[in-house]
Amino acid sequence: MKKIILDVDTGHDDAIAIEMAAGSSDLEILGIVAVSGNQTLDKTLENTLNLCDSLGIKAPVFRGSEFPLIRQRVVAGKIHGETGFDGPVFGPRKKQAESQRGVDFIVNSVLEAPGEVYLVPTGPLTDIALAMRLDSRVASLVKGIVLMGGSLGKGNVTPSAEFNIYADPEAASIVFSSGAPIVMMGLDVTLSVVLDPPRIQQITSKPGKARSILKASMEFYTQSCLRYAGSYPAMHDPCTIAYLHDPSMFSVKPMRIEVETKGSLTYGRTVGIEDSQSRTLVACKVDQQRFWSFLDSALEDRA
Ligand code: RIB
Ligand code: CA
């Protein structure tokens, strides 16, 4: 059983990643921290609480960072909507956020279980960077960081930068230079797994709460991705969960990742330098059949 802490900016694809993690019998979610990203923190926290409450996910949910470290906050309302998770409608919820700060939860969890905890950020890296600054042992005691972010090639929010990095480049620079063992799920691999209408139909034709929430989210998300990203929804964040379940479905290569924090046109770009000694592995391919088979199986109701 792998112990994981999700750090999410829920978000349509974050929601699928959370559903998959909760449905994976080989993953134990120690906690879920909501961070500002796709939408403001209040909205990403609300979406995360609603999803967990609706699916009966017992993991504690925490407030993460409301703003990036240095830059002005940016959100992705065009893609994820005004709520950050447009589409599903949730009734009144019982689940509340914990009173403990999310960054403190991350630090305490890693220190209490050295070498056992994976951090799984699928939004901007603000919380992870703050945890590393709060206690310098985090980078060396974490089992690994499996993150969605970056791109060796084109960006998606600017020609140079992928959104999660662009939303807090300084945090990303701290994390990628920390020496922690990192697996980067960048656009190079995530754009290859696209949820098109036939696949949505196949996945949502079966019963289950997770599938019905995914179905309710896909009409809006498909339209916004077609309009603003020029493609059907890519399964960005779910790649992190698929990797944790079975790393062998991905091809990875060791690279040093540098983050541009000074450029105006290139702000937030991730530059990869081949380095066989690097503790950062960059995913470049995924076995499509195994990825979709796992995603589908992980959505089975476990209740
Ligand atoms: O660029 C894709 C990433 O930005 C995903 O994590 C998506 O949820 C948004 O946060
Ligand atoms: Ca995300």
PDB file of C-alpha atoms and ligand atoms in Angstrom:
ATOM      1  CA  MET A   1       0.000   0.000   0.000  1.00  0.00           C
ATOM      2  CA  LYS A   2       1.502   3.354  -1.026  1.00  0.00           C
ATOM      3  CA  LYS A   3       0.804   6.280   1.339  1.00  0.00           C
ATOM      4  CA  ILE A   4      -0.059   9.413  -0.621  1.00  0.00           C
ATOM      5  CA  ILE A   5      -0.953  13.046   0.058  1.00  0.00           C
ATOM      6  CA  LEU A   6      -2.823  14.701  -2.803  1.00  0.00           C
ATOM      7  CA  ASP A   7      -2.366  18.441  -3.340  1.00  0.00           C
ATOM      8  CA  VAL A   8      -5.103  19.485  -5.745  1.00  0.00           C
ATOM      9  CA  ASP A   9      -6.717  22.494  -7.438  1.00  0.00           C
ATOM     10  CA  THR A  10     -10.011  20.683  -8.137  1.00  0.00           C
ATOM     11  CA  GLY A  11     -10.623  21.070 -11.219  1.00  0.00           C
ATOM     12  CA  HIS A  12     -12.191  18.533 -13.543  1.00  0.00           C
ATOM     13  CA  ASP A  13      -9.115  16.397 -14.067  1.00  0.00           C
ATOM     14  CA  ASP A  14      -8.078  16.705 -10.424  1.00  0.00           C
ATOM     15  CA  ALA A  15     -11.501  15.266  -9.573  1.00  0.00           C
ATOM     16  CA  ILE A  16     -10.897  12.233 -11.768  1.00  0.00           C
ATOM     17  CA  ALA A  17      -7.486  11.767 -10.153  1.00  0.00           C
ATOM     18  CA  ILE A  18      -9.078  11.889  -6.692  1.00  0.00           C
ATOM     19  CA  GLU A  19     -11.723   9.367  -7.773  1.00  0.00           C
ATOM     20  CA  MET A  20      -9.032   7.052  -9.143  1.00  0.00           C
ATOM     21  CA  ALA A  21      -6.876   7.316  -6.022  1.00  0.00           C
ATOM     22  CA  ALA A  22      -9.881   6.553  -3.824  1.00  0.00           C
ATOM     23  CA  GLY A  23     -10.763   3.595  -6.021  1.00  0.00           C
ATOM     24  CA  SER A  24      -7.254   2.109  -6.015  1.00  0.00           C
ATOM     25  CA  SER A  25      -6.831  -0.609  -3.414  1.00  0.00           C
ATOM     26  CA  ASP A  26      -3.042  -0.179  -3.541  1.00  0.00           C
ATOM     27  CA  LEU A  27      -3.093   3.518  -2.553  1.00  0.00           C
ATOM     28  CA  GLU A  28      -3.813   4.964   0.906  1.00  0.00           C
ATOM     29  CA  ILE A  29      -4.819   8.627   0.833  1.00  0.00           C
ATOM     30  CA  LEU A  30      -3.442  10.141   4.065  1.00  0.00           C
ATOM     31  CA  GLY A  31      -4.958  13.516   3.247  1.00  0.00           C
ATOM     32  CA  ILE A  32      -5.974  15.895   0.483  1.00  0.00           C
ATOM     33  CA  VAL A  33      -4.786  19.520   0.443  1.00  0.00           C
ATOM     34  CA  ALA A  34      -6.614  22.035  -1.755  1.00  0.00           C
ATOM     35  CA  VAL A  35      -4.521  24.805  -3.311  1.00  0.00           C
ATOM     36  CA  SER A  36      -5.331  27.868  -5.428  1.00  0.00           C
ATOM     37  CA  GLY A  37      -4.906  27.110  -9.123  1.00  0.00           C
ATOM     38  CA  ASN A  38      -7.725  26.309 -11.511  1.00  0.00           C
ATOM     39  CA  GLN A  39      -9.814  28.577  -9.339  1.00  0.00           C
ATOM     40  CA  THR A  40      -9.353  30.480  -6.067  1.00  0.00           C
ATOM     41  CA  LEU A  41      -8.724  28.421  -2.936  1.00  0.00           C
ATOM     42  CA  ASP A  42     -12.242  28.791  -1.556  1.00  0.00           C
ATOM     43  CA  LYS A  43     -13.581  27.235  -4.769  1.00  0.00           C
ATOM     44  CA  THR A  44     -10.999  24.457  -5.138  1.00  0.00           C
ATOM     45  CA  LEU A  45     -11.531  23.578  -1.457  1.00  0.00           C
ATOM     46  CA  GLU A  46     -15.317  23.568  -1.874  1.00  0.00           C
ATOM     47  CA  ASN A  47     -15.032  21.334  -4.963  1.00  0.00           C
ATOM     48  CA  THR A  48     -12.712  18.931  -3.151  1.00  0.00           C
ATOM     49  CA  LEU A  49     -14.997  18.726  -0.099  1.00  0.00           C
ATOM     50  CA  ASN A  50     -18.094  18.234  -2.256  1.00  0.00           C
ATOM     51  CA  LEU A  51     -16.460  15.457  -4.249  1.00  0.00           C
ATOM     52  CA  CYS A  52     -15.143  13.647  -1.166  1.00  0.00           C
ATOM     53  CA  ASP A  53     -18.452  14.035   0.666  1.00  0.00           C
ATOM     54  CA  SER A  54     -20.400  12.755  -2.313  1.00  0.00           C
ATOM     55  CA  LEU A  55     -18.140   9.728  -2.806  1.00  0.00           C
ATOM     56  CA  GLY A  56     -17.755   8.951   0.890  1.00  0.00           C
ATOM     57  CA  ILE A  57     -14.003   9.544   0.762  1.00  0.00           C
ATOM     58  CA  LYS A  58     -12.938   9.588   4.410  1.00  0.00           C
ATOM     59  CA  ALA A  59      -9.492  11.170   3.919  1.00  0.00           C
ATOM     60  CA  PRO A  60      -9.135  14.528   5.734  1.00  0.00           C
ATOM     61  CA  VAL A  61      -9.197  17.639   3.549  1.00  0.00           C
ATOM     62  CA  PHE A  62      -7.065  20.698   4.328  1.00  0.00           C
ATOM     63  CA  ARG A  63      -6.721  24.310   3.220  1.00  0.00           C
ATOM     64  CA  GLY A  64      -3.502  24.911   1.286  1.00  0.00           C
ATOM     65  CA  SER A  65      -2.116  28.127  -0.132  1.00  0.00           C
ATOM     66  CA  GLU A  66      -4.455  30.907  -1.257  1.00  0.00           C
ATOM     67  CA  PHE A  67      -1.811  32.720  -3.303  1.00  0.00           C
ATOM     68  CA  PRO A  68       1.408  31.865  -5.156  1.00  0.00           C
ATOM     69  CA  LEU A  69       4.735  32.699  -3.517  1.00  0.00           C
ATOM     70  CA  ILE A  70       5.657  35.770  -5.552  1.00  0.00           C
ATOM     71  CA  ARG A  71       3.604  36.338  -8.711  1.00  0.00           C
ATOM     72  CA  GLN A  72       0.039  37.597  -9.004  1.00  0.00           C
ATOM     73  CA  ARG A  73      -2.527  34.781  -8.679  1.00  0.00           C
ATOM     74  CA  VAL A  74      -3.866  33.386 -11.964  1.00  0.00           C
ATOM     75  CA  VAL A  75      -6.810  31.006 -12.365  1.00  0.00           C
ATOM     76  CA  ALA A  76      -8.170  28.919 -15.270  1.00  0.00           C
ATOM     77  CA  GLY A  77     -11.853  29.856 -15.182  1.00  0.00           C
ATOM     78  CA  LYS A  78     -12.235  29.534 -18.939  1.00  0.00           C
ATOM     79  CA  ILE A  79     -11.290  25.857 -18.828  1.00  0.00           C
ATOM     80  CA  HIS A  80     -12.805  24.798 -15.486  1.00  0.00           C
ATOM     81  CA  GLY A  81     -15.613  27.345 -15.155  1.00  0.00           C
ATOM     82  CA  GLU A  82     -16.589  29.928 -12.556  1.00  0.00           C
ATOM     83  CA  THR A  83     -16.830  27.301  -9.806  1.00  0.00           C
ATOM     84  CA  GLY A  84     -13.662  25.534 -10.934  1.00  0.00           C
ATOM     85  CA  PHE A  85     -15.701  22.348 -11.365  1.00  0.00           C
ATOM     86  CA  ASP A  86     -18.637  23.414 -13.537  1.00  0.00           C
ATOM     87  CA  GLY A  87     -21.106  20.686 -14.365  1.00  0.00           C
ATOM     88  CA  PRO A  88     -21.798  18.482 -11.340  1.00  0.00           C
ATOM     89  CA  VAL A  89     -24.381  19.739  -8.851  1.00  0.00           C
ATOM     90  CA  PHE A  90     -23.843  18.684  -5.235  1.00  0.00           C
ATOM     91  CA  GLY A  91     -26.344  18.744  -2.398  1.00  0.00           C
ATOM     92  CA  PRO A  92     -25.565  20.012   1.109  1.00  0.00           C
ATOM     93  CA  ARG A  93     -22.385  18.453   2.413  1.00  0.00           C
ATOM     94  CA  LYS A  94     -21.305  17.228   5.880  1.00  0.00           C
ATOM     95  CA  LYS A  95     -17.557  17.067   5.253  1.00  0.00           C
ATOM     96  CA  GLN A  96     -15.600  20.038   6.574  1.00  0.00           C
ATOM     97  CA  ALA A  97     -11.990  21.095   6.109  1.00  0.00           C
ATOM     98  CA  GLU A  98      -9.607  20.297   8.959  1.00  0.00           C
ATOM     99  CA  SER A  99      -8.482  23.186  11.127  1.00  0.00           C
ATOM    100  CA  GLN A 100      -4.808  22.254  10.671  1.00  0.00           C
ATOM    101  CA  ARG A 101      -3.064  24.126   7.839  1.00  0.00           C
ATOM    102  CA  GLY A 102      -2.448  21.903   4.821  1.00  0.00           C
ATOM    103  CA  VAL A 103       1.257  22.758   4.594  1.00  0.00           C
ATOM    104  CA  ASP A 104       1.701  21.805   8.265  1.00  0.00           C
ATOM    105  CA  PHE A 105      -0.100  18.524   7.578  1.00  0.00           C
ATOM    106  CA  ILE A 106       2.306  17.806   4.714  1.00  0.00           C
ATOM    107  CA  VAL A 107       5.398  18.525   6.847  1.00  0.00           C
ATOM    108  CA  ASN A 108       4.160  16.550   9.873  1.00  0.00           C
ATOM    109  CA  SER A 109       3.076  13.562   7.764  1.00  0.00           C
ATOM    110  CA  VAL A 110       6.433  13.298   5.987  1.00  0.00           C
ATOM    111  CA  LEU A 111       8.445  13.686   9.223  1.00  0.00           C
ATOM    112  CA  GLU A 112       6.295  11.158  11.087  1.00  0.00           C
ATOM    113  CA  ALA A 113       6.750   8.535   8.344  1.00  0.00           C
ATOM    114  CA  PRO A 114      10.202   9.121   6.871  1.00  0.00           C
ATOM    115  CA  GLY A 115      10.703   7.488   3.473  1.00  0.00           C
ATOM    116  CA  GLU A 116       7.071   6.342   3.271  1.00  0.00           C
ATOM    117  CA  VAL A 117       4.940   9.215   1.973  1.00  0.00           C
ATOM    118  CA  TYR A 118       4.425  10.227  -1.663  1.00  0.00           C
ATOM    119  CA  LEU A 119       3.398  13.811  -2.373  1.00  0.00           C
ATOM    120  CA  VAL A 120       1.091  14.005  -5.411  1.00  0.00           C
ATOM    121  CA  PRO A 121       0.613  17.631  -6.500  1.00  0.00           C
ATOM    122  CA  THR A 122      -1.755  18.153  -9.435  1.00  0.00           C
ATOM    123  CA  GLY A 123      -1.903  21.950  -9.213  1.00  0.00           C
ATOM    124  CA  PRO A 124       0.616  24.742  -8.630  1.00  0.00           C
ATOM    125  CA  LEU A 125       3.514  23.693  -6.365  1.00  0.00           C
ATOM    126  CA  THR A 126       3.068  26.425  -3.754  1.00  0.00           C
ATOM    127  CA  ASP A 127       2.261  24.092  -0.851  1.00  0.00           C
ATOM    128  CA  ILE A 128       5.099  21.703  -1.671  1.00  0.00           C
ATOM    129  CA  ALA A 129       7.623  24.538  -1.860  1.00  0.00           C
ATOM    130  CA  LEU A 130       6.385  26.037   1.423  1.00  0.00           C
ATOM    131  CA  ALA A 131       6.618  22.623   3.118  1.00  0.00           C
ATOM    132  CA  MET A 132      10.235  22.358   1.940  1.00  0.00           C
ATOM    133  CA  ARG A 133      10.986  25.846   3.270  1.00  0.00           C
ATOM    134  CA  LEU A 134       9.214  25.198   6.581  1.00  0.00           C
ATOM    135  CA  ASP A 135      11.368  22.127   7.234  1.00  0.00           C
ATOM    136  CA  SER A 136      14.434  21.362   5.137  1.00  0.00           C
ATOM    137  CA  ARG A 137      14.105  17.636   5.932  1.00  0.00           C
ATOM    138  CA  VAL A 138      10.969  17.259   3.776  1.00  0.00           C
ATOM    139  CA  ALA A 139      12.895  16.969   0.485  1.00  0.00           C
ATOM    140  CA  SER A 140      15.074  14.140   1.776  1.00  0.00           C
ATOM    141  CA  LEU A 141      12.441  12.267   3.811  1.00  0.00           C
ATOM    142  CA  VAL A 142       9.648  12.188   1.232  1.00  0.00           C
ATOM    143  CA  LYS A 143       9.337   8.842  -0.573  1.00  0.00           C
ATOM    144  CA  GLY A 144       8.761  10.684  -3.838  1.00  0.00           C
ATOM    145  CA  ILE A 145       6.918  13.525  -5.521  1.00  0.00           C
ATOM    146  CA  VAL A 146       4.731  12.492  -8.473  1.00  0.00           C
ATOM    147  CA  LEU A 147       3.536  15.741  -9.981  1.00  0.00           C
ATOM    148  CA  MET A 148       1.502  16.911 -12.925  1.00  0.00           C
ATOM    149  CA  GLY A 149       3.170  19.945 -14.428  1.00  0.00           C
ATOM    150  CA  GLY A 150       5.602  21.320 -16.957  1.00  0.00           C
ATOM    151  CA  SER A 151       6.417  20.521 -20.546  1.00  0.00           C
ATOM    152  CA  LEU A 152       9.626  19.852 -22.454  1.00  0.00           C
ATOM    153  CA  GLY A 153       7.909  21.336 -25.468  1.00  0.00           C
ATOM    154  CA  LYS A 154       5.088  23.843 -25.896  1.00  0.00           C
ATOM    155  CA  GLY A 155       3.043  25.184 -23.038  1.00  0.00           C
ATOM    156  CA  ASN A 156      -0.730  25.306 -22.720  1.00  0.00           C
ATOM    157  CA  VAL A 157      -1.311  28.596 -20.924  1.00  0.00           C
ATOM    158  CA  THR A 158       1.402  30.452 -22.863  1.00  0.00           C
ATOM    159  CA  PRO A 159       3.462  29.120 -25.773  1.00  0.00           C
ATOM    160  CA  SER A 160       6.239  28.488 -23.210  1.00  0.00           C
ATOM    161  CA  ALA A 161       4.551  27.396 -19.998  1.00  0.00           C
ATOM    162  CA  GLU A 162       2.209  24.729 -18.678  1.00  0.00           C
ATOM    163  CA  PHE A 163      -0.458  26.090 -16.271  1.00  0.00           C
ATOM    164  CA  ASN A 164       0.602  24.469 -12.959  1.00  0.00           C
ATOM    165  CA  ILE A 165       4.141  25.787 -13.328  1.00  0.00           C
ATOM    166  CA  TYR A 166       3.057  29.147 -14.784  1.00  0.00           C
ATOM    167  CA  ALA A 167       0.762  29.719 -11.799  1.00  0.00           C
ATOM    168  CA  ASP A 168       3.759  29.615  -9.417  1.00  0.00           C
ATOM    169  CA  PRO A 169       7.140  29.342 -11.196  1.00  0.00           C
ATOM    170  CA  GLU A 170       9.145  30.255  -8.086  1.00  0.00           C
ATOM    171  CA  ALA A 171       7.540  27.407  -6.145  1.00  0.00           C
ATOM    172  CA  ALA A 172       8.278  25.029  -9.005  1.00  0.00           C
ATOM    173  CA  SER A 173      11.897  26.145  -9.074  1.00  0.00           C
ATOM    174  CA  ILE A 174      12.234  25.393  -5.350  1.00  0.00           C
ATOM    175  CA  VAL A 175      10.712  21.922  -5.788  1.00  0.00           C
ATOM    176  CA  PHE A 176      12.667  20.900  -8.902  1.00  0.00           C
ATOM    177  CA  SER A 177      15.962  22.053  -7.347  1.00  0.00           C
ATOM    178  CA  SER A 178      15.285  20.427  -3.963  1.00  0.00           C
ATOM    179  CA  GLY A 179      16.964  17.084  -4.703  1.00  0.00           C
ATOM    180  CA  ALA A 180      13.762  15.217  -3.833  1.00  0.00           C
ATOM    181  CA  PRO A 181      12.961  12.187  -6.042  1.00  0.00           C
ATOM    182  CA  ILE A 182      10.464  13.574  -8.555  1.00  0.00           C
ATOM    183  CA  VAL A 183       8.412  12.087 -11.383  1.00  0.00           C
ATOM    184  CA  MET A 184       7.181  14.803 -13.743  1.00  0.00           C
ATOM    185  CA  MET A 185       3.985  14.106 -15.662  1.00  0.00           C
ATOM    186  CA  GLY A 186       4.234  16.953 -18.158  1.00  0.00           C
ATOM    187  CA  LEU A 187       2.225  17.789 -21.236  1.00  0.00           C
ATOM    188  CA  ASP A 188       4.632  15.595 -23.236  1.00  0.00           C
ATOM    189  CA  VAL A 189       2.774  12.569 -21.914  1.00  0.00           C
ATOM    190  CA  THR A 190      -0.540  13.895 -20.584  1.00  0.00           C
ATOM    191  CA  LEU A 191      -1.671  15.274 -23.937  1.00  0.00           C
ATOM    192  CA  SER A 192      -1.500  11.732 -25.324  1.00  0.00           C
ATOM    193  CA  VAL A 193      -4.353  10.468 -23.144  1.00  0.00           C
ATOM    194  CA  VAL A 194      -7.482  12.255 -24.314  1.00  0.00           C
ATOM    195  CA  LEU A 195     -11.014  11.570 -23.083  1.00  0.00           C
ATOM    196  CA  ASP A 196     -13.027  11.715 -26.304  1.00  0.00           C
ATOM    197  CA  PRO A 197     -16.817  11.134 -26.581  1.00  0.00           C
ATOM    198  CA  PRO A 198     -16.626   7.390 -27.404  1.00  0.00           C
ATOM    199  CA  ARG A 199     -14.417   6.818 -24.384  1.00  0.00           C
ATOM    200  CA  ILE A 200     -16.648   8.963 -22.179  1.00  0.00           C
ATOM    201  CA  GLN A 201     -19.592   6.850 -23.342  1.00  0.00           C
ATOM    202  CA  GLN A 202     -17.716   3.613 -22.592  1.00  0.00           C
ATOM    203  CA  ILE A 203     -16.638   4.776 -19.114  1.00  0.00           C
ATOM    204  CA  THR A 204     -19.974   6.290 -18.084  1.00  0.00           C
ATOM    205  CA  SER A 205     -22.187   3.516 -19.476  1.00  0.00           C
ATOM    206  CA  LYS A 206     -21.589   1.551 -16.263  1.00  0.00           C
ATOM    207  CA  PRO A 207     -23.236   2.379 -12.921  1.00  0.00           C
ATOM    208  CA  GLY A 208     -21.518   4.067 -10.010  1.00  0.00           C
ATOM    209  CA  LYS A 209     -21.289   7.434  -8.276  1.00  0.00           C
ATOM    210  CA  ALA A 210     -17.776   8.249  -9.499  1.00  0.00           C
ATOM    211  CA  ARG A 211     -18.815   7.568 -13.064  1.00  0.00           C
ATOM    212  CA  SER A 212     -21.955   9.687 -12.762  1.00  0.00           C
ATOM    213  CA  ILE A 213     -19.963  12.642 -11.389  1.00  0.00           C
ATOM    214  CA  LEU A 214     -17.465  12.251 -14.233  1.00  0.00           C
ATOM    215  CA  LYS A 215     -20.350  12.193 -16.721  1.00  0.00           C
ATOM    216  CA  ALA A 216     -21.898  15.330 -15.189  1.00  0.00           C
ATOM    217  CA  SER A 217     -18.557  17.135 -15.456  1.00  0.00           C
ATOM    218  CA  MET A 218     -17.682  16.185 -18.990  1.00  0.00           C
ATOM    219  CA  GLU A 219     -20.223  18.194 -21.006  1.00  0.00           C
ATOM    220  CA  PHE A 220     -18.844  21.535 -19.805  1.00  0.00           C
ATOM    221  CA  TYR A 221     -15.206  20.366 -19.686  1.00  0.00           C
ATOM    222  CA  THR A 222     -15.313  18.897 -23.190  1.00  0.00           C
ATOM    223  CA  GLN A 223     -16.712  22.119 -24.631  1.00  0.00           C
ATOM    224  CA  SER A 224     -14.229  24.346 -22.799  1.00  0.00           C
ATOM    225  CA  CYS A 225     -11.263  22.170 -23.792  1.00  0.00           C
ATOM    226  CA  LEU A 226     -12.367  22.097 -27.434  1.00  0.00           C
ATOM    227  CA  ARG A 227     -12.851  25.857 -27.402  1.00  0.00           C
ATOM    228  CA  TYR A 228      -9.735  26.952 -25.528  1.00  0.00           C
ATOM    229  CA  ALA A 229      -7.307  24.015 -25.737  1.00  0.00           C
ATOM    230  CA  GLY A 230      -8.284  22.833 -29.208  1.00  0.00           C
ATOM    231  CA  SER A 231      -8.730  19.209 -28.170  1.00  0.00           C
ATOM    232  CA  TYR A 232     -10.882  16.882 -26.115  1.00  0.00           C
ATOM    233  CA  PRO A 233      -9.979  16.832 -22.390  1.00  0.00           C
ATOM    234  CA  ALA A 234      -6.496  15.448 -21.728  1.00  0.00           C
ATOM    235  CA  MET A 235      -6.154  13.315 -18.601  1.00  0.00           C
ATOM    236  CA  HIS A 236      -3.374  15.441 -17.102  1.00  0.00           C
ATOM    237  CA  ASP A 237      -3.783  14.791 -13.372  1.00  0.00           C
ATOM    238  CA  PRO A 238      -4.916  11.141 -13.649  1.00  0.00           C
ATOM    239  CA  CYS A 239      -1.458  10.307 -15.062  1.00  0.00           C
ATOM    240  CA  THR A 240       0.007  10.787 -11.579  1.00  0.00           C
ATOM    241  CA  ILE A 241      -2.320   8.158 -10.096  1.00  0.00           C
ATOM    242  CA  ALA A 242      -1.730   5.750 -12.967  1.00  0.00           C
ATOM    243  CA  TYR A 243       2.026   6.063 -12.407  1.00  0.00           C
ATOM    244  CA  LEU A 244       1.687   5.365  -8.691  1.00  0.00           C
ATOM    245  CA  HIS A 245      -0.444   2.310  -9.465  1.00  0.00           C
ATOM    246  CA  ASP A 246       1.936   0.903 -12.066  1.00  0.00           C
ATOM    247  CA  PRO A 247       5.053   2.887 -13.047  1.00  0.00           C
ATOM    248  CA  SER A 248       5.825   0.350 -15.783  1.00  0.00           C
ATOM    249  CA  MET A 249       3.007   1.699 -17.970  1.00  0.00           C
ATOM    250  CA  PHE A 250       5.116   4.863 -18.470  1.00  0.00           C
ATOM    251  CA  SER A 251       8.425   5.447 -20.245  1.00  0.00           C
ATOM    252  CA  VAL A 252      10.543   7.904 -18.248  1.00  0.00           C
ATOM    253  CA  LYS A 253      13.991   9.458 -18.575  1.00  0.00           C
ATOM    254  CA  PRO A 254      16.224  11.151 -15.964  1.00  0.00           C
ATOM    255  CA  MET A 255      16.525  14.878 -16.625  1.00  0.00           C
ATOM    256  CA  ARG A 256      17.477  17.979 -14.690  1.00  0.00           C
ATOM    257  CA  ILE A 257      14.532  20.395 -14.848  1.00  0.00           C
ATOM    258  CA  GLU A 258      15.188  24.117 -14.659  1.00  0.00           C
ATOM    259  CA  VAL A 259      12.318  26.572 -14.319  1.00  0.00           C
ATOM    260  CA  GLU A 260      12.389  30.001 -15.998  1.00  0.00           C
ATOM    261  CA  THR A 261      11.488  32.637 -13.395  1.00  0.00           C
ATOM    262  CA  LYS A 262      12.936  35.754 -15.044  1.00  0.00           C
ATOM    263  CA  GLY A 263      11.809  35.758 -18.683  1.00  0.00           C
ATOM    264  CA  SER A 264       8.762  37.732 -19.752  1.00  0.00           C
ATOM    265  CA  LEU A 265       7.736  35.562 -22.710  1.00  0.00           C
ATOM    266  CA  THR A 266       9.181  32.387 -21.152  1.00  0.00           C
ATOM    267  CA  TYR A 267       8.096  32.843 -17.512  1.00  0.00           C
ATOM    268  CA  GLY A 268       7.165  29.420 -16.104  1.00  0.00           C
ATOM    269  CA  ARG A 269       8.854  27.384 -18.808  1.00  0.00           C
ATOM    270  CA  THR A 270      10.402  24.063 -17.721  1.00  0.00           C
ATOM    271  CA  VAL A 271      13.667  23.303 -19.484  1.00  0.00           C
ATOM    272  CA  GLY A 272      14.889  19.675 -19.439  1.00  0.00           C
ATOM    273  CA  ILE A 273      18.576  18.791 -19.555  1.00  0.00           C
ATOM    274  CA  GLU A 274      19.456  15.093 -20.066  1.00  0.00           C
ATOM    275  CA  ASP A 275      21.243  13.955 -16.878  1.00  0.00           C
ATOM    276  CA  SER A 276      21.570  10.279 -16.002  1.00  0.00           C
ATOM    277  CA  GLN A 277      22.321  11.213 -12.395  1.00  0.00           C
ATOM    278  CA  SER A 278      19.191  13.321 -11.923  1.00  0.00           C
ATOM    279  CA  ARG A 279      16.615  12.182  -9.350  1.00  0.00           C
ATOM    280  CA  THR A 280      13.916  13.719 -11.560  1.00  0.00           C
ATOM    281  CA  LEU A 281      12.268  11.327 -14.023  1.00  0.00           C
ATOM    282  CA  VAL A 282      10.312  12.887 -16.884  1.00  0.00           C
ATOM    283  CA  ALA A 283       7.511  10.803 -18.396  1.00  0.00           C
ATOM    284  CA  CYS A 284       7.508  10.806 -22.179  1.00  0.00           C
ATOM    285  CA  LYS A 285       5.160   7.937 -23.147  1.00  0.00           C
ATOM    286  CA  VAL A 286       2.345   5.883 -21.665  1.00  0.00           C
ATOM    287  CA  ASP A 287       0.848   2.539 -22.643  1.00  0.00           C
ATOM    288  CA  GLN A 288      -2.614   3.680 -23.740  1.00  0.00           C
ATOM    289  CA  GLN A 289      -4.372   0.382 -23.256  1.00  0.00           C
ATOM    290  CA  ARG A 290      -3.060  -0.080 -19.713  1.00  0.00           C
ATOM    291  CA  PHE A 291      -3.773   3.545 -18.801  1.00  0.00           C
ATOM    292  CA  TRP A 292      -7.449   3.445 -19.872  1.00  0.00           C
ATOM    293  CA  SER A 293      -7.979  -0.005 -18.425  1.00  0.00           C
ATOM    294  CA  PHE A 294      -6.705   1.224 -15.061  1.00  0.00           C
ATOM    295  CA  LEU A 295      -8.701   4.475 -15.180  1.00  0.00           C
ATOM    296  CA  ASP A 296     -11.881   2.506 -15.872  1.00  0.00           C
ATOM    297  CA  SER A 297     -11.239  -0.062 -13.149  1.00  0.00           C
ATOM    298  CA  ALA A 298     -10.323   2.612 -10.593  1.00  0.00           C
ATOM    299  CA  LEU A 299     -13.739   4.252 -11.020  1.00  0.00           C
ATOM    300  CA  GLU A 300     -15.540   1.159  -9.782  1.00  0.00           C
ATOM    301  CA  ASP A 301     -17.535   1.945  -6.666  1.00  0.00           C
ATOM    302  CA  ARG A 302     -15.739   0.529  -3.674  1.00  0.00           C
ATOM    303  CA  ALA A 303     -18.525   1.403  -1.264  1.00  0.00           C
TER     304      ALA A 303
HETATM  305  O1  RIB B   1      -2.003  22.093 -17.403  1.00  0.00           O
HETATM  306  C1  RIB B   1      -2.868  21.133 -16.848  1.00  0.00           C
HETATM  307  C2  RIB B   1      -2.973  21.306 -15.373  1.00  0.00           C
HETATM  308  O2  RIB B   1      -3.517  22.587 -15.088  1.00  0.00           O
HETATM  309  C3  RIB B   1      -3.931  20.294 -14.716  1.00  0.00           C
HETATM  310  O3  RIB B   1      -3.475  20.010 -13.428  1.00  0.00           O
HETATM  311  C4  RIB B   1      -5.238  21.029 -14.656  1.00  0.00           C
HETATM  312  O4  RIB B   1      -6.057  20.593 -13.564  1.00  0.00           O
HETATM  313  C5  RIB B   1      -4.764  22.431 -14.396  1.00  0.00           C
HETATM  314  O5  RIB B   1      -4.515  22.547 -13.009  1.00  0.00           O
HETATM  315 CA    CA B   2      -4.962  20.292 -11.521  1.00  0.00          CA
END
